[in-house]
Coordinates of C-alpha atoms in Angstrom, one line a residue:
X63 CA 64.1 -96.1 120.3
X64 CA 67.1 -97.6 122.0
X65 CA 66.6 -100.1 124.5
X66 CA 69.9 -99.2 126.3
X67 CA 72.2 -96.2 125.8
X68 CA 76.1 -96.4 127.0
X69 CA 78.0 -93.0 127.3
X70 CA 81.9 -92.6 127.7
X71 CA 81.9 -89.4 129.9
X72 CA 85.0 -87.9 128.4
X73 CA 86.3 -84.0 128.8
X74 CA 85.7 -83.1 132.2
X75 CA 89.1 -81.6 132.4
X76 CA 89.7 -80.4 129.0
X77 CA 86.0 -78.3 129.4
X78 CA 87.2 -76.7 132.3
X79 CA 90.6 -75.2 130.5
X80 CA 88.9 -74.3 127.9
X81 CA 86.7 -72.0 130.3
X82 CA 90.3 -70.9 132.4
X83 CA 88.6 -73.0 135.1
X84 CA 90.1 -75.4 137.8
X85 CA 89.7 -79.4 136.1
X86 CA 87.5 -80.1 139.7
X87 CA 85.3 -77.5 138.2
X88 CA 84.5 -79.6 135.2
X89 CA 83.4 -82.6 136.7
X90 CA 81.3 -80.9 139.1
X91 CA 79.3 -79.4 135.8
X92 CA 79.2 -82.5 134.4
X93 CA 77.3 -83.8 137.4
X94 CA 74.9 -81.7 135.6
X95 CA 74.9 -83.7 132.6
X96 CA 74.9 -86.2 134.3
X97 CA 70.9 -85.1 135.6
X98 CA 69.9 -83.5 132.4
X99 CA 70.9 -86.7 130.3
X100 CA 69.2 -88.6 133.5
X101 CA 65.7 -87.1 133.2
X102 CA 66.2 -87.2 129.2
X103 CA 66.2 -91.5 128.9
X104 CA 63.4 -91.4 131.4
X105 CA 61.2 -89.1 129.3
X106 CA 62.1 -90.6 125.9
X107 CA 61.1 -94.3 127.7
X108 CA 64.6 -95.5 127.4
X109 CA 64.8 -98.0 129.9
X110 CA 68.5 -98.3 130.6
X111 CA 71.0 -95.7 131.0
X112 CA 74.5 -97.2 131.8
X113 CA 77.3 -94.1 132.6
X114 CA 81.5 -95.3 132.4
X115 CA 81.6 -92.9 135.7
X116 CA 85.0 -94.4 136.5
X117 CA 87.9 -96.5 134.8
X118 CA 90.4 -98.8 136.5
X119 CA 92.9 -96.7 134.5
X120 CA 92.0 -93.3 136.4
X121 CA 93.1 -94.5 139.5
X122 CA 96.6 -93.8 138.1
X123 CA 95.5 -89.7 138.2
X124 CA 96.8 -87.5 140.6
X125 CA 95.9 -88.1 144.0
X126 CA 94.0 -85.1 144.7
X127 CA 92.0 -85.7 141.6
X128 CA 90.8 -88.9 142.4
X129 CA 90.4 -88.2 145.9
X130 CA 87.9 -84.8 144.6
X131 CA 86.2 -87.3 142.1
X132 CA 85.7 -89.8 144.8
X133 CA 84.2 -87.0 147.2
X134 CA 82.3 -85.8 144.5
X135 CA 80.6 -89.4 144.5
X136 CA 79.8 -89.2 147.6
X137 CA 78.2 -85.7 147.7
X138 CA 76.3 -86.7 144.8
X139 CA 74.9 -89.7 145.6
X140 CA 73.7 -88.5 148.9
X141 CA 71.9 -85.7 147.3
X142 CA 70.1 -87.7 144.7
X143 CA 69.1 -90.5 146.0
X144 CA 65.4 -88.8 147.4
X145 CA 65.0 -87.7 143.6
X146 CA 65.7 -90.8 142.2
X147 CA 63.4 -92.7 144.5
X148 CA 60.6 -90.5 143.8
X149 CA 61.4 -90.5 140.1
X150 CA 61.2 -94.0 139.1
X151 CA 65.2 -94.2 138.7
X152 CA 66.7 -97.5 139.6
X153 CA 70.9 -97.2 140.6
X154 CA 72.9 -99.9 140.2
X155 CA 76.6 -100.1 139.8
X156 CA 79.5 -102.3 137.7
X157 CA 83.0 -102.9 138.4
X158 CA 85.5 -103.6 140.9
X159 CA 83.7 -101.5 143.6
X160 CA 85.5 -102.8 146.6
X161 CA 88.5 -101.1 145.1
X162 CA 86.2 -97.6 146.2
X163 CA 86.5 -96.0 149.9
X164 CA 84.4 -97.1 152.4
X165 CA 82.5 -93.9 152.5
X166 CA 81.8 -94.2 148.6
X167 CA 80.3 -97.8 149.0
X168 CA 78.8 -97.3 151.1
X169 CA 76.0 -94.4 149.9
X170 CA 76.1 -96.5 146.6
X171 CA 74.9 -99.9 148.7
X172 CA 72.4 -97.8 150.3
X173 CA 71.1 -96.1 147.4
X174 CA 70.8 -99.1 145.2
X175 CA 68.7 -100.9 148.3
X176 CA 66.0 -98.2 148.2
X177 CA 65.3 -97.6 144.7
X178 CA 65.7 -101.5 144.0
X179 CA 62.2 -101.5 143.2
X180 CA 62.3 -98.4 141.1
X181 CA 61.4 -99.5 136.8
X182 CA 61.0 -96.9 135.0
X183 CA 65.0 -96.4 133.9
X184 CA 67.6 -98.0 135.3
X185 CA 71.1 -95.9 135.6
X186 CA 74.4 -98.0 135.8
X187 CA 77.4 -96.8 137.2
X188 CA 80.5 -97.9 135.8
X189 CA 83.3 -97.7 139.0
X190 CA 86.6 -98.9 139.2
X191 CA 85.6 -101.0 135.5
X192 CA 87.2 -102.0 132.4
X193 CA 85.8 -104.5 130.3
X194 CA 88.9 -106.6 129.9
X195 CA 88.8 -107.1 134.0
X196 CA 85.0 -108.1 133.6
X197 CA 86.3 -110.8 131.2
X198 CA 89.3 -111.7 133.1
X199 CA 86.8 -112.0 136.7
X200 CA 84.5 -114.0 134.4
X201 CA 87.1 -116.4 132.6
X202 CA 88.7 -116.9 136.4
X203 CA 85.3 -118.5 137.5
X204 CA 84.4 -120.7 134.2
X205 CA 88.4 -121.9 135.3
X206 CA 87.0 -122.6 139.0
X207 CA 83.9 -124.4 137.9
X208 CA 85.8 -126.6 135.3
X209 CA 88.5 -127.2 137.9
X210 CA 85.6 -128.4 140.2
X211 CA 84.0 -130.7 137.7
X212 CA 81.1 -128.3 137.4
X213 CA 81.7 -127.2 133.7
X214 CA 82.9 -129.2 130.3
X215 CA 84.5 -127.8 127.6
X216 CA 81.4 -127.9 125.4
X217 CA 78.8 -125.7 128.5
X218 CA 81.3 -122.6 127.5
X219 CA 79.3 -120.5 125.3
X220 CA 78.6 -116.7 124.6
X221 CA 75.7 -116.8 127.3
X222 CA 77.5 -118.5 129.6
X223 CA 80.4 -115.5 129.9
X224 CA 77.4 -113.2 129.4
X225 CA 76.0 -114.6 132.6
X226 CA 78.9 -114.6 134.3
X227 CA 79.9 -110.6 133.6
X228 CA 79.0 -107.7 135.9
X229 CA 76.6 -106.2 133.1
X230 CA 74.6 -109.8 133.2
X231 CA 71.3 -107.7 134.3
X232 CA 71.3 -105.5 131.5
X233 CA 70.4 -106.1 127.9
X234 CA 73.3 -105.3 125.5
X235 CA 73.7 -101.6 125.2
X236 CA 71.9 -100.3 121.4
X237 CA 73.5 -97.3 121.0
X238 CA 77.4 -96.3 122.8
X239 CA 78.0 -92.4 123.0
X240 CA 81.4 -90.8 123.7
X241 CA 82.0 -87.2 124.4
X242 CA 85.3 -85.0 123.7
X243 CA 86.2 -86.4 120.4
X244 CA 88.5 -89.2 121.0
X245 CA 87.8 -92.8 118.1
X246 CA 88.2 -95.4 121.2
X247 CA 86.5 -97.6 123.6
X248 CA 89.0 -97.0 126.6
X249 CA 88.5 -100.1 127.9
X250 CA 84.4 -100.1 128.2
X251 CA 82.0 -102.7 127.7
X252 CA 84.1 -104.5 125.4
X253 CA 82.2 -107.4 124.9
X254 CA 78.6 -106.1 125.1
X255 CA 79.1 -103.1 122.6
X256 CA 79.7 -105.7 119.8
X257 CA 76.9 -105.2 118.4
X258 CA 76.4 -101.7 119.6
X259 CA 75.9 -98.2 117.4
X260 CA 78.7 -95.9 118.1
X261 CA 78.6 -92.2 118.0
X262 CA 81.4 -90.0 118.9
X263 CA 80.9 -86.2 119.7
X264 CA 83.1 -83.6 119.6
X265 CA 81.2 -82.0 122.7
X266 CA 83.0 -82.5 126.1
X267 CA 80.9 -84.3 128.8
X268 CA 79.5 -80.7 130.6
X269 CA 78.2 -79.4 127.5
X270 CA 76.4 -82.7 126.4
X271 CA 73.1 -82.1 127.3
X272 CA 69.7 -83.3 126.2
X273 CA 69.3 -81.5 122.7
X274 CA 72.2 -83.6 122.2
X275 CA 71.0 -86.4 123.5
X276 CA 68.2 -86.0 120.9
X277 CA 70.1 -85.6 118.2
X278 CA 72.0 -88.6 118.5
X279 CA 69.0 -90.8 119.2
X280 CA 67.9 -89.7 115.7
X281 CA 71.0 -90.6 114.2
X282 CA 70.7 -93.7 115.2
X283 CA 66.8 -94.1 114.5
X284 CA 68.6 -93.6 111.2
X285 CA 71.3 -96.3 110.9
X286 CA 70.4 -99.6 109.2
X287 CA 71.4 -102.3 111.6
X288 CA 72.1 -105.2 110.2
X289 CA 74.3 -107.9 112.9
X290 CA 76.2 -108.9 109.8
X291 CA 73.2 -109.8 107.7
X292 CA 72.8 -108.1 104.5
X293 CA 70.2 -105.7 103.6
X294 CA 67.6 -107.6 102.2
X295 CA 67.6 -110.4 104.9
X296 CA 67.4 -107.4 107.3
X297 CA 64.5 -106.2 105.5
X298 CA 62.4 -109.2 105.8
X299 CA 63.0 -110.1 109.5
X300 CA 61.6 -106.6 110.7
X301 CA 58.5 -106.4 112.2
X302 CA 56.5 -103.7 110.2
X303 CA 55.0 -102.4 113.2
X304 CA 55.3 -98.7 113.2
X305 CA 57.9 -97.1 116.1
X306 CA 58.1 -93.5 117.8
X307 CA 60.7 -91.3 116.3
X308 CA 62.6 -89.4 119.2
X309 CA 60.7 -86.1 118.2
X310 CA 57.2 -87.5 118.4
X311 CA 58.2 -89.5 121.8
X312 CA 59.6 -85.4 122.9
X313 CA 56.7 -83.8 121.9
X314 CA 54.0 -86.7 123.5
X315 CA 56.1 -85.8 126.8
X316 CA 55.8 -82.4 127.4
X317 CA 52.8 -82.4 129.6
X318 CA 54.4 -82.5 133.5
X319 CA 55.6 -85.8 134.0
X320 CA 57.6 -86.2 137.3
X321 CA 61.7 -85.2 136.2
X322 CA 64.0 -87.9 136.9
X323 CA 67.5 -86.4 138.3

């Protein structure tokens, strides 16, 4: 089972012309998968669910756009935070968020403070992010602490800029989803995902729900993942104790357990 799942959200818009239907139409739907893929990681026992909700890039969109999108954050928020505290649903948020309105911080801030104590998944935001200004904010503070004398040339190592990231919380994302077909990374987790099993979907983001979820998890149950060794080194580092496939963790889990949002 993956330890941490990262999804590129991708074809609000394009969903919505396909159905003749106004683009603000599609990302209130996927608000929807947004809940169904939600409850999903909690049931499966994924621990970590981390969403790219937001890019630095889309705040060159239309202004009415991003001022529905950013409303829509708001409303949402607001209405989920009761279910998520009840639920076991930790939010947390990455990125430049000061960049968001006032009224957007601030139902995020309050939010994150009352299900701080929630374990049982943990859902990221990513808002007003792109991996290459995580780096950058990260490289300008290993520059701050060398110019203070605080840091040699030698202390600068992969943990260190780990540390130093907005992601430093959260374990290295397993398996990195994107919806509506495009073969890119726009810009996301660009230094966590080295490592990370991709799988792109044809599906936009409102009709990505949990079968599909499913599916993909098997997939990559499936994959052989090596981290550059080769197979028979792989092979001999496992642990042989035996794991969950996603259909016996789905089947153990039908019995009511409380629905995450």
């Amino acid at each position: 089972m993956p330890r941490h799942v990262a999804i590129i959200m991708d074809g609000n818009g394009r969903w919505a012309e396909d159905q003749d239907q106004a683009r603000a139409t599609g990302h209130r739907e996927g608000v929807r998968s947004v809940r169904d893929i939600t409850e999903a990681c909690a049931q499966l026992g994924v621990p970590y669910l981390t969403l790219y909700t937001f890019s630095t890039e889309n705040w060159e969109r239309p202004d009415w756009e991003v001022n529905a999108l950013m409303s829509l954050l708001v409303k949402t928020v607001r209405k989920e935070r009761q279910r998520l505290l009840e639920n076991g649903v930790r939010l947390r948020t990455i990125g430049d968020t000061s960049a968001l309105p006032s009224a957007c911080r601030r139902e995020l801030d309050e939010t994150a403070d009352v299900t701080a104590g929630n374990e049982r998944l943990t859902l990221s935001l990513a808002l007003s992010y792109s991996g290459r200004w995580d780096l950058a904010r990260a490289a300008r503070e290993i520059a701050r602490r060398a110019r203070n004398g605080d840091l040699a040339p030698d202390d600068v190592d992969e943990a260190l800029v780990s540390d130093l990231l907005s992601t430093s919380a959260l374990p290295d994302p397993d398996l990195l989803i994107r919806t509506g077909g495009e073969q890119r990374l726009s810009n996301f987790l660009l230094w966590e995902g080295a490592y990370a099993e991709m799988l792109v979907t044809d599906r936009h983001w409102p009709a990505f729900r949990r079968e599909q979820l499913y599916d993909a998890v098997r997939e990559f149950q499936d994959r052989d993942r090596r981290f550059g060794r080769v197979a028979d080194q792989q092979n001999a580092s496992q642990q042989k104790a035996p794991q969950q496939n996603v259909s016996q963790q789905n089947a153990s889990q039908q019995q009511a357990e409380p629905a995450a949002p």
